[in-house]
CSV table of C-alpha atoms in Angstrom, one decimal:
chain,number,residue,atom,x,y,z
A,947,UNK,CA,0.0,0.0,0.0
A,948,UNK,CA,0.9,3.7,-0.4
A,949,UNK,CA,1.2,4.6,3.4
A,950,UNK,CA,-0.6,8.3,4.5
A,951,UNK,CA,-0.3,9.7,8.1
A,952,UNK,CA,-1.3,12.6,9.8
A,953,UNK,CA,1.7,15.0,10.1
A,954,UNK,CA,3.8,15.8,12.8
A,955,UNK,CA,2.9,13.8,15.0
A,956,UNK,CA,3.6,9.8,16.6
A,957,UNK,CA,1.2,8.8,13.2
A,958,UNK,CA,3.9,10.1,11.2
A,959,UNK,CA,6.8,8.7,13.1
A,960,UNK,CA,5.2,4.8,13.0
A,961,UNK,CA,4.5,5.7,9.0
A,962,UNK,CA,7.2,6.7,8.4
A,963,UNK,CA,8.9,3.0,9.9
A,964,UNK,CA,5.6,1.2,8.3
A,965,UNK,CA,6.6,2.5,5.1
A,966,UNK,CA,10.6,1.6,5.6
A,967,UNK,CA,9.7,-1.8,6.4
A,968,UNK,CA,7.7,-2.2,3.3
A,969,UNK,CA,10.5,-0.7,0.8
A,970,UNK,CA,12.7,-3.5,2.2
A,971,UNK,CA,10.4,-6.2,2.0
A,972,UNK,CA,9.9,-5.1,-1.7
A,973,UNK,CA,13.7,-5.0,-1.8
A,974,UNK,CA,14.5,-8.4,-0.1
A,975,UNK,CA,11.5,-10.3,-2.1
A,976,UNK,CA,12.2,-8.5,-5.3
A,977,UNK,CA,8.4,-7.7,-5.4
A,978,UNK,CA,9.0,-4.0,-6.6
A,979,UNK,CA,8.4,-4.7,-10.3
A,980,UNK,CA,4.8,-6.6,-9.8
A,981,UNK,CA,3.7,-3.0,-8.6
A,982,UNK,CA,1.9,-0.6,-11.4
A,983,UNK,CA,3.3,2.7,-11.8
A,984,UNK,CA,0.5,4.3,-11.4
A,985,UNK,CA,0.5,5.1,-7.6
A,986,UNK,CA,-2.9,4.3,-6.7
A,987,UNK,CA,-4.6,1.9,-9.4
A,988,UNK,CA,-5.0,-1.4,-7.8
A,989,UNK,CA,-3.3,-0.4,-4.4
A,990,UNK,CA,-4.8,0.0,-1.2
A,991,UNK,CA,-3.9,2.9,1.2
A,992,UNK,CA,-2.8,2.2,4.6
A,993,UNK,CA,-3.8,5.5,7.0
A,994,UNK,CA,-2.4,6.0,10.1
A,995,UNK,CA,-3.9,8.3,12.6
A,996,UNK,CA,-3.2,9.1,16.1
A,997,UNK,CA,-6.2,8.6,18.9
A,998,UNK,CA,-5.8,12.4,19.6
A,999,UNK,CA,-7.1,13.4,16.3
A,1000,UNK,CA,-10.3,12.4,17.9
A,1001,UNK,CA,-10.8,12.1,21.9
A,1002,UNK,CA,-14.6,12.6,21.7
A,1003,UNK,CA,-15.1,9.5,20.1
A,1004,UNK,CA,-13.4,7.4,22.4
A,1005,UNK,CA,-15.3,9.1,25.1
A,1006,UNK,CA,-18.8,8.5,23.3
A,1007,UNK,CA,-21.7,6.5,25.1
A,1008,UNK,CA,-22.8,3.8,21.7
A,1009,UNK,CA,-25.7,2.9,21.8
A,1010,UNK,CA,-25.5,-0.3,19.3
A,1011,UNK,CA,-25.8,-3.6,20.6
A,1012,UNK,CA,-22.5,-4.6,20.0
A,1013,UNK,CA,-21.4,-0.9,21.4
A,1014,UNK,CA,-23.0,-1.8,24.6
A,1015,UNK,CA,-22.1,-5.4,25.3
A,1016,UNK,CA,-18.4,-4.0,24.9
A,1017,UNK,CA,-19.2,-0.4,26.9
A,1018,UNK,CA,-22.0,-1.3,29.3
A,1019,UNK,CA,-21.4,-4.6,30.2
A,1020,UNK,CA,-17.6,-5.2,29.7
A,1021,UNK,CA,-17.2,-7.6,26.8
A,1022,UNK,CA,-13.5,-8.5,26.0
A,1023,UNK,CA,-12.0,-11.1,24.0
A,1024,UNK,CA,-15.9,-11.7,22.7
A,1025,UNK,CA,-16.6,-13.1,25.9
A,1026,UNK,CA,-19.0,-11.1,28.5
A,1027,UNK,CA,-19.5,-11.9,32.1
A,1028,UNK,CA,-22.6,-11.3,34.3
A,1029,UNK,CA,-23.8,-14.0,36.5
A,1030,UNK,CA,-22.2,-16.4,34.1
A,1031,UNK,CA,-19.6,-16.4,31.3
A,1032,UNK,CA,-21.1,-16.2,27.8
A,1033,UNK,CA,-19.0,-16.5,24.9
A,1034,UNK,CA,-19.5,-15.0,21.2
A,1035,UNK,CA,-18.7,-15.8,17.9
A,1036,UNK,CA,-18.7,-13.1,15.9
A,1037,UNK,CA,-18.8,-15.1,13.0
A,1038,UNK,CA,-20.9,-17.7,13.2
A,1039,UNK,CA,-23.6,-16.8,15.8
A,1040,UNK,CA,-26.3,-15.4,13.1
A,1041,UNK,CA,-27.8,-13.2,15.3
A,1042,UNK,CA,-24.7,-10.9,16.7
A,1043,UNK,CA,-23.2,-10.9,12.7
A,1044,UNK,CA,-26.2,-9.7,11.1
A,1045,UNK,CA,-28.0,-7.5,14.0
A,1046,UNK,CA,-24.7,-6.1,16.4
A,1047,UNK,CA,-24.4,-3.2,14.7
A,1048,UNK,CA,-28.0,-1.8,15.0
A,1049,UNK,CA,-29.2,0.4,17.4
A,1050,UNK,CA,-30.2,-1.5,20.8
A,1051,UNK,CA,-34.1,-1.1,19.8
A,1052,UNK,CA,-33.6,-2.1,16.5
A,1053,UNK,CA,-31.6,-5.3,17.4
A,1054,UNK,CA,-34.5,-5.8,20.6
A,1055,UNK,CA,-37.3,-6.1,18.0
A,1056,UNK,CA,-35.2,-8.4,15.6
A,1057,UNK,CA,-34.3,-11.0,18.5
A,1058,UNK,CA,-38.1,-11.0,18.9
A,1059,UNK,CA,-38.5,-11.9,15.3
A,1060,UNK,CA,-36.1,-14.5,15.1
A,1061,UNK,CA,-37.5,-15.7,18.8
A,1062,UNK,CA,-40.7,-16.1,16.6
A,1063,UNK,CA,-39.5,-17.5,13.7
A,1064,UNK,CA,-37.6,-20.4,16.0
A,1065,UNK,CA,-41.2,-21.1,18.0
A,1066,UNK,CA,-42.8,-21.8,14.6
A,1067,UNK,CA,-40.2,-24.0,13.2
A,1068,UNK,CA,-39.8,-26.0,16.8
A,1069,UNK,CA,-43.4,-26.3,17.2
A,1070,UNK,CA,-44.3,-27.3,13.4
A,1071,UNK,CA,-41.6,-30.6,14.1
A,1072,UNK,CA,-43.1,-31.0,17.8
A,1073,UNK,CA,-46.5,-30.1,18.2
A,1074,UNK,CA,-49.8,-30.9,16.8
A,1075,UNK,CA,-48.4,-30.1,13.6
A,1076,UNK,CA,-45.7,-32.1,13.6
A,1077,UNK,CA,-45.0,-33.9,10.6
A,1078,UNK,CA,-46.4,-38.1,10.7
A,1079,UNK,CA,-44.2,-40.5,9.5
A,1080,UNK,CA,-44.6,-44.2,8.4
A,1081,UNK,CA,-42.0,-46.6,7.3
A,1082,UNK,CA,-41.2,-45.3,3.8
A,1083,UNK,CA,-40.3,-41.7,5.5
A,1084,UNK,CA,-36.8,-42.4,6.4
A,1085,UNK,CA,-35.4,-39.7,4.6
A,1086,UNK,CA,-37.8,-37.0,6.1
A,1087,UNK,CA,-36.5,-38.2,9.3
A,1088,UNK,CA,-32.9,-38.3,9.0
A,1089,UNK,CA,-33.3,-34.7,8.2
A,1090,UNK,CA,-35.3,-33.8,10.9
A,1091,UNK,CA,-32.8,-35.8,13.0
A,1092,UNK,CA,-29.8,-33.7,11.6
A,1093,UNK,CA,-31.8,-30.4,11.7
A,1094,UNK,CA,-32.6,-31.0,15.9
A,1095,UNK,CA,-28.8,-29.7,16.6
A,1096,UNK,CA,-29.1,-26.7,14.8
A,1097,UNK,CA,-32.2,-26.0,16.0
A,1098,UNK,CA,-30.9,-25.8,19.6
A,1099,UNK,CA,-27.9,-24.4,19.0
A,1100,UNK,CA,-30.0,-21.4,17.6
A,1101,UNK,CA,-31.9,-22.0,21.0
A,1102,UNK,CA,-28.7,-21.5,22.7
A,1103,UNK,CA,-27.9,-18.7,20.6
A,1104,UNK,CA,-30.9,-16.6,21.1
A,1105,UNK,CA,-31.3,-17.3,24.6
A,1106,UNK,CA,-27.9,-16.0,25.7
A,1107,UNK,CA,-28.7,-12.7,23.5
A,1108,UNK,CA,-32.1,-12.4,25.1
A,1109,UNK,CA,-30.5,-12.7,28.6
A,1110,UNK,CA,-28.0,-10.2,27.4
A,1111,UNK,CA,-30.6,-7.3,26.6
A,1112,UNK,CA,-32.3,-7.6,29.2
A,1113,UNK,CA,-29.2,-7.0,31.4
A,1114,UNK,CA,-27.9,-3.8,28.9
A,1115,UNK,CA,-31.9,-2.7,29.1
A,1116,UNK,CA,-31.4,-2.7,33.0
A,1117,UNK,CA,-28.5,-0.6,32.4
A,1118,UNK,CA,-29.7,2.1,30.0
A,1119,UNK,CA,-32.7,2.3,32.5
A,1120,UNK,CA,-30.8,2.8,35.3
A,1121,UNK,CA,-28.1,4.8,34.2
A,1122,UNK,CA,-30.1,6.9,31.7
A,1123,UNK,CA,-26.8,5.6,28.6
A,1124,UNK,CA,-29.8,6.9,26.1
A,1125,UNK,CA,-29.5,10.4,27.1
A,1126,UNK,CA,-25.7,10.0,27.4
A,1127,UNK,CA,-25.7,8.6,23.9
A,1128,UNK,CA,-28.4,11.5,22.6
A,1129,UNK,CA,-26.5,14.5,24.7
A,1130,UNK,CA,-23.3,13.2,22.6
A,1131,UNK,CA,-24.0,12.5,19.3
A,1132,UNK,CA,-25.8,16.2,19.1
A,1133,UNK,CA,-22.3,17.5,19.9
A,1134,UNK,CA,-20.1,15.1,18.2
A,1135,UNK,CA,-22.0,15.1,14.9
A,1136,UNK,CA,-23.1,18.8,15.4
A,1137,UNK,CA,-26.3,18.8,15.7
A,1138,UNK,CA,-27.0,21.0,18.5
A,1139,UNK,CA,-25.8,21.0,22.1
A,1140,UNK,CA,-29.0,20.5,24.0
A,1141,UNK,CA,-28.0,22.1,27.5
A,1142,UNK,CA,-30.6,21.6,29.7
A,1143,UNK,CA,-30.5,17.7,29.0
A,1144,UNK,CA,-26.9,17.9,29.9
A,1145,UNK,CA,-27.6,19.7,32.7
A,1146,UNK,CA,-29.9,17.6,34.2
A,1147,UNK,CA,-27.4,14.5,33.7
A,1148,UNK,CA,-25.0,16.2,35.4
A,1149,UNK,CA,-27.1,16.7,38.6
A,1150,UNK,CA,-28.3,13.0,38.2
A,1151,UNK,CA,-27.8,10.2,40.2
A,1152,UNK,CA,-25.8,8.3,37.5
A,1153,UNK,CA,-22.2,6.9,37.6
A,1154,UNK,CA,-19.4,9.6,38.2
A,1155,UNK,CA,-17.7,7.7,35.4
A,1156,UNK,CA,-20.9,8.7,32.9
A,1157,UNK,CA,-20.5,12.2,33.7
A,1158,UNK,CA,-17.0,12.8,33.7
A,1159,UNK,CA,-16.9,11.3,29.9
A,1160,UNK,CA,-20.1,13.5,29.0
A,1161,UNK,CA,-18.6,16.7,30.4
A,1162,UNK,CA,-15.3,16.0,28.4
A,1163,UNK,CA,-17.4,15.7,25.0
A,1164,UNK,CA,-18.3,19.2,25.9
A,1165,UNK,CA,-16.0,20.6,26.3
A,1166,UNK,CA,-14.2,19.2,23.6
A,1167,UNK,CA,-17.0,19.9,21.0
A,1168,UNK,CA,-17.2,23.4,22.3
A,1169,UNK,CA,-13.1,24.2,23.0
A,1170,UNK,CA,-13.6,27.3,20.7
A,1171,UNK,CA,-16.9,28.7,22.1
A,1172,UNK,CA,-15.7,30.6,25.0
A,1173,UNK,CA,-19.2,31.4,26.4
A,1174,UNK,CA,-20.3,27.9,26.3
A,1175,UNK,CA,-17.3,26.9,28.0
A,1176,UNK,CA,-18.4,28.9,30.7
A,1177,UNK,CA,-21.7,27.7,31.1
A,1178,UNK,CA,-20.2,23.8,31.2
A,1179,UNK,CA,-17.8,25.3,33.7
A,1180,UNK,CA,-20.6,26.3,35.9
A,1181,UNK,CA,-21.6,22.3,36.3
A,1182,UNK,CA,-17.9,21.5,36.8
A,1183,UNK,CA,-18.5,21.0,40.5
A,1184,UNK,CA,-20.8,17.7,39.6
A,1185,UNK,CA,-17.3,16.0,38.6
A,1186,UNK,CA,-14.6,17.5,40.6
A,1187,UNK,CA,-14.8,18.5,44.1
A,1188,UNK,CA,-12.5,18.7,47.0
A,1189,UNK,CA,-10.7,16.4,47.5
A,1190,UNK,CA,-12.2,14.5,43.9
A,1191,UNK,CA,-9.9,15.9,41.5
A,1192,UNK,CA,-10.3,15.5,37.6
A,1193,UNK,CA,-6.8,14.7,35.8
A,1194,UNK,CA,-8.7,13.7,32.6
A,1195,UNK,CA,-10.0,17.6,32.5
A,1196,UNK,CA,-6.2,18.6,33.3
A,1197,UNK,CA,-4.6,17.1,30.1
A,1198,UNK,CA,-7.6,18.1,27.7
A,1199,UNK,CA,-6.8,21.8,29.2
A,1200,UNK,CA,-3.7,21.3,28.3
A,1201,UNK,CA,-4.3,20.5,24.8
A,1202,UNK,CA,-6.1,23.3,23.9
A,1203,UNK,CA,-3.8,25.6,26.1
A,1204,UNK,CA,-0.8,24.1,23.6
A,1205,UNK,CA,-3.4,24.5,20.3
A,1206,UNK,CA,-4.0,27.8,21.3
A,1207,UNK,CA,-0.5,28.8,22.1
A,1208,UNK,CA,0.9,27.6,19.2
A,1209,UNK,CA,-1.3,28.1,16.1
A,1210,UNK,CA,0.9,27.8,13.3
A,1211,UNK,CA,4.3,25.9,13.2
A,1212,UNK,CA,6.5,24.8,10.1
A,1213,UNK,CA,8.0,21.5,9.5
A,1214,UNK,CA,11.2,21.9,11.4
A,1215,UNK,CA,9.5,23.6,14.9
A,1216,UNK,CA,9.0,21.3,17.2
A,1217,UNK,CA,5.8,20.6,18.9
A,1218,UNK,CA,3.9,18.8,21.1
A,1219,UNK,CA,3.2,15.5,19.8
A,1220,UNK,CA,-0.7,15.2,21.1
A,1221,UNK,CA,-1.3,18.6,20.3
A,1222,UNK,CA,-1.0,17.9,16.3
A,1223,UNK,CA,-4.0,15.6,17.3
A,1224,UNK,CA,-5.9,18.1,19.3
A,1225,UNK,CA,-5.2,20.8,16.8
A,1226,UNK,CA,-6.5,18.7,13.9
A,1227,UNK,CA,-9.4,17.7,15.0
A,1228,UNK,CA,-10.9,20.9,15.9
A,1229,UNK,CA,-9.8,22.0,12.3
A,1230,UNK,CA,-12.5,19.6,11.3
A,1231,UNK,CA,-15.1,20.6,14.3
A,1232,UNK,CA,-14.8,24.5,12.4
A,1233,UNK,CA,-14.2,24.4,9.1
A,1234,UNK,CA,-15.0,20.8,7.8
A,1235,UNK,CA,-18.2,19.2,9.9
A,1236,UNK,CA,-20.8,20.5,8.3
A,1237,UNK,CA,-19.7,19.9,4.5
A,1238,UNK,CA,-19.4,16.2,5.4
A,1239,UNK,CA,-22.4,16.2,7.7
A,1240,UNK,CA,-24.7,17.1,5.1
A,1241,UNK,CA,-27.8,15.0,4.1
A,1242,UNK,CA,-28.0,14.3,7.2
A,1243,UNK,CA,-25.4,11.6,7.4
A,1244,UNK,CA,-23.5,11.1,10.5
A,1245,UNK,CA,-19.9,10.7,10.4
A,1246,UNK,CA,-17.2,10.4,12.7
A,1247,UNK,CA,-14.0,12.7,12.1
A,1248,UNK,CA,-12.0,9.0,11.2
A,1249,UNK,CA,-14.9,8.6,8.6
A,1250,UNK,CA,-14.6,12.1,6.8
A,1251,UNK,CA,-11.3,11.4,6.2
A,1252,UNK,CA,-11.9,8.4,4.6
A,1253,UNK,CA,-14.7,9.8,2.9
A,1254,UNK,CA,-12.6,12.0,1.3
A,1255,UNK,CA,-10.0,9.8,0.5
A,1256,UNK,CA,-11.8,7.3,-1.2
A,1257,UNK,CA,-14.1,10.2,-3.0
A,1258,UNK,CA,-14.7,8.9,-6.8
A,1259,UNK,CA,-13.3,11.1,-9.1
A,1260,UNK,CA,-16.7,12.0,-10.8
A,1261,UNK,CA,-17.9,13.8,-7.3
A,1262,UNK,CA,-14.3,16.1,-7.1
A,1263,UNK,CA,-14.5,16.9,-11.0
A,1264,UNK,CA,-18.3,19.0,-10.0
A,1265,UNK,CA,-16.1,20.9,-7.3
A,1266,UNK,CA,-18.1,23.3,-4.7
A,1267,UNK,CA,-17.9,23.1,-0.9
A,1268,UNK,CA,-17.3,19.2,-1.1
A,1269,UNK,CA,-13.9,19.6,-3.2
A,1270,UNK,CA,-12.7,22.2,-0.9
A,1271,UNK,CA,-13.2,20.7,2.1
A,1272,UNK,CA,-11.5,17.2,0.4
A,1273,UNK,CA,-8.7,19.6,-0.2
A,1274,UNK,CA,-8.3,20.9,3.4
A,1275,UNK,CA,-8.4,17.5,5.1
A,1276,UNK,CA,-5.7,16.3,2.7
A,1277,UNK,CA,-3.8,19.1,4.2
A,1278,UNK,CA,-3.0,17.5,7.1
A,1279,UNK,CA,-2.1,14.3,6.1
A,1280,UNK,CA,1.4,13.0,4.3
A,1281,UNK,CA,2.4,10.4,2.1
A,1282,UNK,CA,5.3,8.1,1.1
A,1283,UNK,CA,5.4,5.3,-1.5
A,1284,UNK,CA,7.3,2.1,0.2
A,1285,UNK,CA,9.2,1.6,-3.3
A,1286,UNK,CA,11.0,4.5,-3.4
A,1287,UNK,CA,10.6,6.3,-0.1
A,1288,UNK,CA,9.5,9.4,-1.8
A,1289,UNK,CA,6.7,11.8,-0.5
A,1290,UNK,CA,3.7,11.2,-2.6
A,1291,UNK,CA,0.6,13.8,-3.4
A,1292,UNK,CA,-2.6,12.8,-2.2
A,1293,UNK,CA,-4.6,15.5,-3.5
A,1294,UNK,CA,-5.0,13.8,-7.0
A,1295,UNK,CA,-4.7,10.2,-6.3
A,1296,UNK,CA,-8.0,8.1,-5.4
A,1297,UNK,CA,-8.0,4.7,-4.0
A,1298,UNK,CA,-10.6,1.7,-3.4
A,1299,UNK,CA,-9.3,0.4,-0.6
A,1300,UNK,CA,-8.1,2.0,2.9
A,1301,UNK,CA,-6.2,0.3,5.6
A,1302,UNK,CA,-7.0,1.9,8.6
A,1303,UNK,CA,-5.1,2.3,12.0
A,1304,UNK,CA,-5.3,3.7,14.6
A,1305,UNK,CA,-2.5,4.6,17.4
A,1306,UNK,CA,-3.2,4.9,20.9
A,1307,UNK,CA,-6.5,2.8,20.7
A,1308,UNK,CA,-9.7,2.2,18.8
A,1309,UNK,CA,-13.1,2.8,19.4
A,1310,UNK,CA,-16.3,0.4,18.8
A,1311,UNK,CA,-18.0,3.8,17.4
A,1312,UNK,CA,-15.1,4.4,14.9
A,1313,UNK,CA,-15.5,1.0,13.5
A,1314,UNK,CA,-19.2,0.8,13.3
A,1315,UNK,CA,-19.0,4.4,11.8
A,1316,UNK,CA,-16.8,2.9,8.7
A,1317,UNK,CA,-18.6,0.0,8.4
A,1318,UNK,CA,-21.8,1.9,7.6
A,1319,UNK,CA,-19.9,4.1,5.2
A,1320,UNK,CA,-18.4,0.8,3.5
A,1321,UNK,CA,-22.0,-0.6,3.3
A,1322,UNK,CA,-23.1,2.5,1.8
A,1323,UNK,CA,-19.9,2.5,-1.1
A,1324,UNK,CA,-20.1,-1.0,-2.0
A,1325,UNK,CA,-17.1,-0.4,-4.6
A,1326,UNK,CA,-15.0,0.1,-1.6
A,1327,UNK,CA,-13.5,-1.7,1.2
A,1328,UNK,CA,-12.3,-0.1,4.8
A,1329,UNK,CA,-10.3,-2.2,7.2
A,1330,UNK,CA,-9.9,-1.1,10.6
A,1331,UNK,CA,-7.6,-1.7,13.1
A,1332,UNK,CA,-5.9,-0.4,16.3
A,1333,UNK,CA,-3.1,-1.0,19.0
A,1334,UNK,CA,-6.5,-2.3,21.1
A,1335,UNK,CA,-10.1,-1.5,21.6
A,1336,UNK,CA,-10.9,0.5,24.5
A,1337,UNK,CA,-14.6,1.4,26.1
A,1338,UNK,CA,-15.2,4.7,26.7
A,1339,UNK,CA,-14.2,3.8,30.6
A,1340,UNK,CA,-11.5,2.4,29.6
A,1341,UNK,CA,-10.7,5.7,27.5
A,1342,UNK,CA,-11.3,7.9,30.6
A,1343,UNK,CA,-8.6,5.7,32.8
A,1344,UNK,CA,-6.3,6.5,30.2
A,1345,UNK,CA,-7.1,10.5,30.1
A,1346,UNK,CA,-6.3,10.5,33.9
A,1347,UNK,CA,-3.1,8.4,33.8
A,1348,UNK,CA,-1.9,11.6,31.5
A,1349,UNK,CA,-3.1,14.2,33.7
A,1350,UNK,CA,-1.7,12.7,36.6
A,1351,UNK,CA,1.6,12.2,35.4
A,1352,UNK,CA,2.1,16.2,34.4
């Protein structure tokens, strides 16, 4: 693959090694002449990106089934734990491959479905309507025979995920995750910061943990907006106290106190490694979000990149607001072909197939985010993956450990 990174940054520094250790594979293997000339024709891109670019999202409440199982309830390794340990295969168990991406009503009403589908099949072999068989019927029964298995497996199967949802539906009562989620994606996706909501989850009796991660969004979405940052400032109180400090506040601070400091460097200044992140991202909050947002589509900042990357030719050649904003993310980013270890230009190359990776961690949002996208292109193909996947509390552990330690 041709290897893009965002500048400046620890994303550039592993590229910039990913890309050396390709060239000398090509090298040692003598591959180098099986590649077209052509830059992008048949190749794939491999982006890296640092978790900085994007702090919101690994802070987000999901609100997907598979979302929750990993955020409410803890699920690593595709195994979850609650009163007993339930495994998941996320490739053979029907029901999670087809349905774990949908919102957690959506996915409640098609367990029912299949619930119903699987008492009509069990009852139309066991019931009064089962079927009769006589002596010249052996084939009709060595099929049902060989069906019974599956048909409790699917038993299994359904069972575990109905026990499942009802635990995550105990949790989203509780703990109110729906507001979290809505509060959040109005922000994230700019639609609207609806205050008093926020407000009143801040003064609820919900998890310190759910608040800190909301209040972080906030301020994140709103780093530029110094009047809204004082009105979330006035509800600081519900998350830091005496005595009940808030690191993970102290190191986004310190982002945007470096961002702000330091608007504009060159290539040879040195700066602060997460604040190329911090900085990029809110170039997409202002200038970028609402270009890509449009038609009410909801995309993560990871996604409008990709979008733009992967845009067909056909849409840049019409230009307007879309082509402008294509060129401005493409600012950011570099380039190098492995062959030669060359910087390459982006800005006229297209590609059907983007590698994606992520440093510092990914997110279960991020990737469900891209997979939509990919099932709405179906000419191309996004692969994403990450030094680990980390829930939004894990996220927040990981935002203290870096205040703390400054």
């Amino acid at each position: 693959p041709l290897v893009a990174f965002a500048r400046n940054g620890p994303a550039e520094m592993i590229g910039q090694k990913v890309s050396g250790l390709l060239g000398d594979l090509l090298r040692e293997n003598a591959m180098g002449a099986a590649v077209n000339n052509d830059p992008s024709v048949g190749r794939p891109l491999l982006l890296v990106v640092d978790r900085n670019s994007d702090i919101a999202a690994g802070l987000h409440h999901p609100f997907t089934y598979r979302g929750l199982l990993i955020d409410a309830l803890g699920m690593h390794l595709n195994k979850v734990e609650i009163d007993s340990v339930i495994d998941i295969d996320p490739v053979n168990d029907k029901v999670f491959a087809q349905h774990g991406g949908k919102d957690f009503g959506d996915f409640s009403e098609r367990v029912q479905r299949e619930l119903d589908d699987y008492k009509r099949e069990y009852e139309s072999l066991s019931g009064a309507n089962a079927p009769k068989f006589d002596s010249d019927s052996k084939q009709a029964i060595s099929e049902m025979l060989a069906n019974a298995p599956k048909l409790r497996e699917r038993k299994q199967s359904l069972d575990s995920h109905v026990k499942l949802a009802h635990t995550i539906l105990k949790k989203i009562t509780d703990g109110h995750l729906d507001k979290y989620h809505g509060v959040e994606a109005g922000l994230i996706f700019s639609e609207g910061f609806d205050m008093t909501a926020f407000a009143e989850l801040m003064g609820s009796n919900t998890p310190l943990g759910d608040k800190q991660r909301i209040y972080l969004v906030a301020f994140i979405a709103n780093a530029s907006d110094e009047i809204k940052l004082a009105e979330i400032d006035k509800l600081r109180h519900f998350v830091e106290g005496e005595g009940m400090p808030f690191p993970a506040l102290q190191y986004i601070r310190r982002l945007r106190s470096w961002s702000m400091n330091n608007p504009q460097r060159n290539g040879n200044e040195p700066q602060n490694a997460a604040s190329i992140g911090w900085s990029l991202a809110q170039n997409l909050a202002k200038n970028i979000t609402n270009t890509f947002t449009q038609g009410g589509k909801r995309q993560l900042t990871l996604t409008r990149l990709v979008d733009a990357l992967l845009e067909d030719r056909a849409a840049s050649a019409r230009g307007g607001a879309a082509t402008a904003a294509r060129a401005k993310l493409i600012e950011g980013l570099g380039a190098v072909e492995p062959r030669t270890s060359r910087p390459v230009d982006l800005s006229d190359l297209r590609f059907n197939q983007v590698i994606v990776f992520v440093a510092g961690g990914g997110t279960i949002s991020e990737y469900e985010n891209l997979k939509l996208w990919e099932q709405e292109h179906p000419r191309k193909s996004v692969i994403y993956g990450s030094t680990d996947i980390v829930s939004g509390v894990e996220f927040l552990g990981e935002l203290a450990t870096l205040g703390n330690e400054n």
